[in-house]
Coordinates of C-alpha atoms and ligand atoms in Angstrom, one line a residue:
M77 CA 78.9 77.2 114.4
I78 CA 79.7 74.5 111.9
D79 CA 77.9 71.2 112.0
W80 CA 80.9 69.0 112.9
R81 CA 79.0 65.7 112.4
A82 CA 78.1 66.8 108.8
L83 CA 81.7 67.8 108.2
G84 CA 82.9 64.5 109.5
E85 CA 80.6 62.7 107.0
R86 CA 82.0 64.7 104.1
L87 CA 85.5 64.1 105.2
A88 CA 84.8 60.3 105.5
E89 CA 83.4 60.4 102.0
A90 CA 86.5 62.2 100.7
L91 CA 88.8 59.7 102.3
G92 CA 86.7 56.7 101.5
R93 CA 86.7 55.4 105.0
P94 CA 84.3 55.8 108.0
L95 CA 85.2 58.4 110.7
D96 CA 83.1 58.0 113.9
S97 CA 82.2 60.7 116.4
P98 CA 84.0 63.8 115.3
R99 CA 85.1 66.0 118.1
A100 CA 86.5 69.5 117.5
T101 CA 88.9 71.4 119.8
P102 CA 89.7 75.1 119.1
L103 CA 93.3 75.9 118.6
A104 CA 95.1 79.2 119.3
G105 CA 97.3 81.0 116.8
G106 CA 95.6 81.7 113.5
D107 CA 95.9 85.2 112.1
I108 CA 93.1 85.1 109.6
N109 CA 90.9 82.0 110.3
R110 CA 89.6 80.0 113.3
A111 CA 91.6 76.8 113.7
F112 CA 90.5 73.5 115.2
R113 CA 91.9 70.0 115.8
L114 CA 89.3 67.5 114.7
D115 CA 89.5 64.1 116.3
A116 CA 87.4 61.5 114.4
G117 CA 87.6 57.7 114.1
G118 CA 91.0 57.6 115.9
E119 CA 92.5 60.1 113.4
R120 CA 93.4 63.7 113.7
F121 CA 92.8 66.6 111.2
F122 CA 93.5 70.3 111.2
V123 CA 90.5 72.5 110.2
K124 CA 90.3 76.2 109.4
L125 CA 87.0 78.0 109.2
N126 CA 86.0 81.4 107.8
R127 CA 83.0 83.0 106.3
A128 CA 81.4 81.3 103.3
E129 CA 82.6 84.0 100.9
R130 CA 86.2 83.0 101.8
E131 CA 85.9 79.6 100.2
A132 CA 88.1 80.7 97.2
M133 CA 90.8 81.6 99.7
F134 CA 90.8 78.0 100.9
D135 CA 90.7 76.7 97.4
A136 CA 93.8 78.7 96.7
E137 CA 95.5 77.5 99.9
Q138 CA 94.8 73.9 98.8
A139 CA 96.3 74.6 95.4
G140 CA 99.4 76.0 97.0
L141 CA 99.8 73.1 99.4
E142 CA 99.4 70.7 96.5
A143 CA 102.1 72.5 94.5
L144 CA 104.5 72.3 97.4
R145 CA 103.6 68.7 98.2
T146 CA 104.1 67.7 94.5
S147 CA 107.6 69.2 94.7
A148 CA 108.4 66.4 97.2
T149 CA 111.1 68.6 98.7
I150 CA 109.8 69.9 102.1
R151 CA 107.0 68.6 104.3
V152 CA 103.6 70.4 104.1
P153 CA 100.2 69.2 105.4
E154 CA 98.2 67.2 102.9
A155 CA 95.1 69.2 102.0
I156 CA 92.0 66.9 102.0
L157 CA 88.9 68.9 101.6
V158 CA 87.7 72.4 100.9
G159 CA 84.0 73.4 101.0
R160 CA 81.3 75.4 102.6
D161 CA 78.5 74.6 105.1
G162 CA 75.9 77.3 105.4
A163 CA 77.6 80.5 106.5
Q164 CA 81.0 78.9 106.9
S165 CA 83.8 77.8 104.5
F166 CA 86.4 75.3 105.6
I167 CA 89.7 73.6 104.7
V168 CA 90.5 70.3 106.2
M169 CA 94.1 69.0 106.1
E170 CA 96.4 66.5 107.7
Y171 CA 97.1 67.4 111.4
I172 CA 100.8 67.6 112.0
E173 CA 102.1 67.8 115.6
L174 CA 104.3 70.9 115.4
G175 CA 107.0 71.3 118.0
G176 CA 109.9 73.7 118.0
R177 CA 112.2 74.5 115.1
P178 CA 114.0 72.3 112.7
A179 CA 117.8 72.3 112.6
P180 CA 118.8 75.3 110.3
E181 CA 120.8 73.0 108.0
R182 CA 117.8 70.8 107.4
F183 CA 115.5 73.7 106.8
A184 CA 118.0 75.2 104.4
A185 CA 118.5 71.9 102.5
D186 CA 114.7 71.4 102.0
L187 CA 114.0 75.0 101.1
A188 CA 116.9 75.1 98.6
A189 CA 115.5 71.9 97.1
L190 CA 112.1 73.5 96.8
H191 CA 113.6 76.5 95.1
G192 CA 115.1 74.2 92.6
C193 CA 111.6 73.5 91.2
C194 CA 111.1 76.0 88.4
A195 CA 108.5 77.0 85.9
E196 CA 108.9 78.6 82.5
R197 CA 107.4 81.9 83.6
Y198 CA 106.6 83.9 86.7
G199 CA 103.2 83.6 88.4
F200 CA 101.0 80.8 89.4
A201 CA 98.1 78.7 88.0
G202 CA 95.6 80.9 90.0
D203 CA 95.4 84.0 92.2
N204 CA 95.7 83.5 95.9
T205 CA 95.9 85.7 99.0
I206 CA 98.7 87.1 101.1
G207 CA 97.3 87.4 104.6
S208 CA 93.7 88.1 103.5
T209 CA 94.7 90.4 100.7
P210 CA 94.2 89.2 97.1
Q211 CA 97.5 88.3 95.4
P212 CA 97.4 88.4 91.6
N213 CA 99.5 85.7 89.9
A214 CA 98.9 86.1 86.2
W215 CA 101.8 84.5 84.3
R216 CA 104.5 86.9 83.0
D217 CA 107.7 86.4 81.1
D218 CA 109.3 89.4 82.7
W219 CA 110.1 89.3 86.4
L220 CA 110.6 93.1 86.7
A221 CA 107.2 93.7 85.2
F222 CA 105.7 91.1 87.5
W223 CA 107.2 92.6 90.6
R224 CA 106.5 96.2 89.5
E225 CA 102.8 95.6 88.6
Q226 CA 101.5 92.5 90.4
R227 CA 103.4 93.0 93.6
L228 CA 104.4 96.6 94.4
G229 CA 101.9 98.2 92.0
H230 CA 99.0 96.1 93.3
Q231 CA 99.7 97.0 97.0
L232 CA 100.2 100.7 96.1
E233 CA 96.8 100.7 94.3
L234 CA 95.1 99.1 97.3
G235 CA 96.9 101.7 99.5
A236 CA 95.7 104.6 97.3
R237 CA 92.1 103.3 97.8
R238 CA 92.8 103.0 101.5
G239 CA 94.1 106.5 101.8
F240 CA 97.9 106.1 102.0
D241 CA 99.5 109.6 102.0
A242 CA 100.4 111.2 98.7
R243 CA 104.1 111.3 99.5
L244 CA 104.3 107.5 100.0
L245 CA 102.4 106.9 96.8
A246 CA 104.6 109.2 94.8
A247 CA 107.8 107.7 96.2
G248 CA 106.4 104.3 95.5
A249 CA 105.7 105.2 91.8
R250 CA 109.3 106.6 91.5
L251 CA 110.7 103.3 92.8
Q252 CA 108.5 101.3 90.4
A253 CA 109.9 103.4 87.5
C254 CA 113.5 102.4 88.3
L255 CA 113.3 98.8 89.4
E256 CA 115.8 97.7 86.7
R257 CA 118.6 99.5 88.8
F258 CA 118.3 96.6 91.3
F259 CA 118.6 93.9 88.7
V260 CA 121.8 94.7 86.9
D261 CA 123.2 91.4 85.5
Y262 CA 120.6 89.5 87.5
R263 CA 117.6 87.6 86.0
P264 CA 116.2 85.1 88.6
R265 CA 114.8 81.7 87.5
P266 CA 111.0 81.3 88.3
A267 CA 111.4 79.2 91.4
L268 CA 108.5 77.7 93.4
L269 CA 108.1 79.9 96.4
H270 CA 106.2 79.5 99.6
G271 CA 105.4 83.2 99.3
D272 CA 104.7 84.1 102.9
L273 CA 107.6 82.5 104.8
W274 CA 107.7 84.4 108.1
S275 CA 108.6 82.3 111.2
G276 CA 104.9 81.8 112.0
N277 CA 104.4 79.7 108.9
Q278 CA 107.2 77.2 109.6
G279 CA 107.9 74.6 112.2
A280 CA 109.2 71.0 112.7
D281 CA 107.3 67.8 113.0
A282 CA 107.8 65.3 115.8
A283 CA 110.8 63.7 113.9
G284 CA 112.4 67.2 113.4
N285 CA 111.6 67.4 109.7
P286 CA 111.0 71.0 108.6
V287 CA 107.3 71.8 107.9
I288 CA 105.9 74.8 106.1
F289 CA 102.2 75.7 105.9
D290 CA 99.8 78.6 105.1
P291 CA 101.5 79.3 101.8
A292 CA 100.9 82.1 99.2
C293 CA 102.7 80.2 96.4
Y294 CA 103.9 81.5 93.1
Y295 CA 106.9 81.1 90.8
G296 CA 109.4 83.9 91.4
D297 CA 112.8 84.9 92.6
H298 CA 114.0 82.6 95.4
E299 CA 115.4 85.7 97.1
A300 CA 111.8 86.8 97.9
D301 CA 111.4 83.8 100.2
L302 CA 114.8 84.4 101.8
A303 CA 114.0 88.1 102.3
M304 CA 110.8 87.4 104.1
M305 CA 112.6 85.1 106.5
E306 CA 114.6 88.1 107.5
L307 CA 111.7 90.6 107.8
F308 CA 110.4 89.7 111.3
G309 CA 113.4 87.8 112.6
H310 CA 116.5 86.1 111.1
P311 CA 117.0 82.5 110.3
G312 CA 120.6 82.7 111.3
E313 CA 124.0 82.3 109.6
R314 CA 123.9 78.5 109.9
F315 CA 120.8 78.6 107.7
F316 CA 122.4 80.8 105.1
A317 CA 125.7 79.0 105.0
A318 CA 123.8 75.7 104.4
Y319 CA 121.5 77.2 101.8
R320 CA 124.4 78.6 99.9
E321 CA 126.1 75.2 99.7
I322 CA 123.2 74.0 97.7
R323 CA 122.0 77.1 95.9
P324 CA 124.1 80.2 95.4
I325 CA 122.7 83.5 96.5
D326 CA 123.6 86.4 94.2
P327 CA 125.7 89.2 95.9
G328 CA 122.9 91.7 94.8
Y329 CA 120.5 90.0 97.3
A330 CA 121.5 92.5 100.0
R331 CA 120.3 95.4 97.7
R332 CA 117.1 93.6 96.7
R333 CA 116.0 92.3 100.2
D334 CA 114.1 95.5 101.1
L335 CA 112.6 95.7 97.7
Y336 CA 111.1 92.3 98.2
N337 CA 110.1 92.9 101.8
L338 CA 108.5 96.2 100.9
Y339 CA 105.7 94.1 99.4
H340 CA 104.9 92.6 102.7
V341 CA 105.2 95.8 104.7
L342 CA 102.8 97.5 102.2
N343 CA 100.5 94.6 102.6
H344 CA 100.6 95.0 106.4
A345 CA 99.9 98.7 106.0
N346 CA 96.9 97.8 103.9
L347 CA 95.7 95.1 106.4
F348 CA 96.5 96.7 109.7
G349 CA 97.5 100.4 109.1
G350 CA 99.3 101.6 112.2
G351 CA 103.0 102.2 111.8
Y352 CA 103.4 100.0 108.7
A353 CA 102.8 102.8 106.3
A354 CA 105.6 104.9 107.9
Q355 CA 107.8 101.8 107.8
A356 CA 107.0 101.3 104.1
S357 CA 107.8 105.0 103.4
Q358 CA 111.2 104.7 105.1
M359 CA 112.0 101.6 103.2
I360 CA 111.1 103.3 99.9
D361 CA 113.3 106.3 100.8
R362 CA 116.2 104.0 101.6
L363 CA 115.8 102.1 98.4
L364 CA 115.6 105.3 96.3
A365 CA 118.7 106.6 98.1
Q366 CA 120.6 103.6 96.8
I367 CA 120.2 104.5 93.1
Ligands
LIG737 P1 95.9 81.3 109.5 O1 95.6 81.0 108.1 O2 94.7 81.7 110.3 O3 97.1 82.3 109.6 P2 97.6 79.0 110.0 O4 97.5 78.2 108.8 O5 98.9 79.8 110.1 O6 96.3 79.9 110.2 O7 97.5 78.0 111.2 C1 97.4 78.5 112.6 C2 98.3 77.8 113.5 O8 97.9 76.4 113.5 C3 99.8 77.7 113.0 O9 100.5 78.8 113.6 C4 100.3 76.4 113.5 O10 100.8 76.5 114.8 C5 99.0 75.5 113.5 N1 98.9 74.7 112.3 C6 98.9 75.1 111.0 N2 98.7 74.0 110.2 C7 98.7 72.9 111.0 C8 98.5 71.5 110.7 N3 98.3 71.0 109.5 N4 98.5 70.7 111.8 C9 98.6 71.2 113.0 N5 98.8 72.5 113.3 C10 98.8 73.3 112.3

């Protein structure tokens, strides 16, 4: 177990103020890491722990949180400190009391504002992880090449190593070869994305402000964030109506949604196996049937 007193001292040093008697309370809910609330010196922090080798994952999470925070569009926890202590690595951030869901119109407005922050190219300043899978973000000028190689191709390669069946891999390769069919007259702007925007990575603070956390940021098609919100649930029509008022959604989104969500389903197949490979296979067949 981590030495909470030593962590409290490093945190105090990072903040430049004393923090007495750190006390950690385990929290439920993390998929990848162990999460804690740290009470120290009358303040509260949110801490995630993993094995020491995972420090780079926390560095990347900090970089993502900083990019989102710098956009000044939607609330994210402020990352304070990343490091390791013996066999453990950690990230410490601002603790936000999360309760319930924000009004869909407020979430739509903040997310549409985030998606208005653009880069010159697709990618990100560093690689990060999606779940615990490495996510390569090398900058590209060509969105289709980015999605073909660094998203679908990357997951299919991991799947080949994991032993995905040959039919799935062959169908995946066919889909990769005809991606341009989904992008007729459509070239997205490289928008700042959360990158892993399922419902478990969003909430509202005590004042009802939307909060997003646990990002896998990169600059890409804003539709990829919208699609993921529809993968394990649906944000509702009020959300989409409010989003569209600020940022148009191209009519071709309906055709591309599964293409974007395929990345996450392949990732789930790589991480968890089970029925996700079959789901990916069905998605690829449906996509191929469209062209
Ligand atoms: P993991 O990386 O293991 O998936 P998350 O970052 O999703 O962990 O955090 C786990 C849970 O902790 C979230 O579902 C959320 O309820 C809560 N949480 C996340 N960030 C904060 C925060 N800054 N303050 C308070 N609670 C948080």
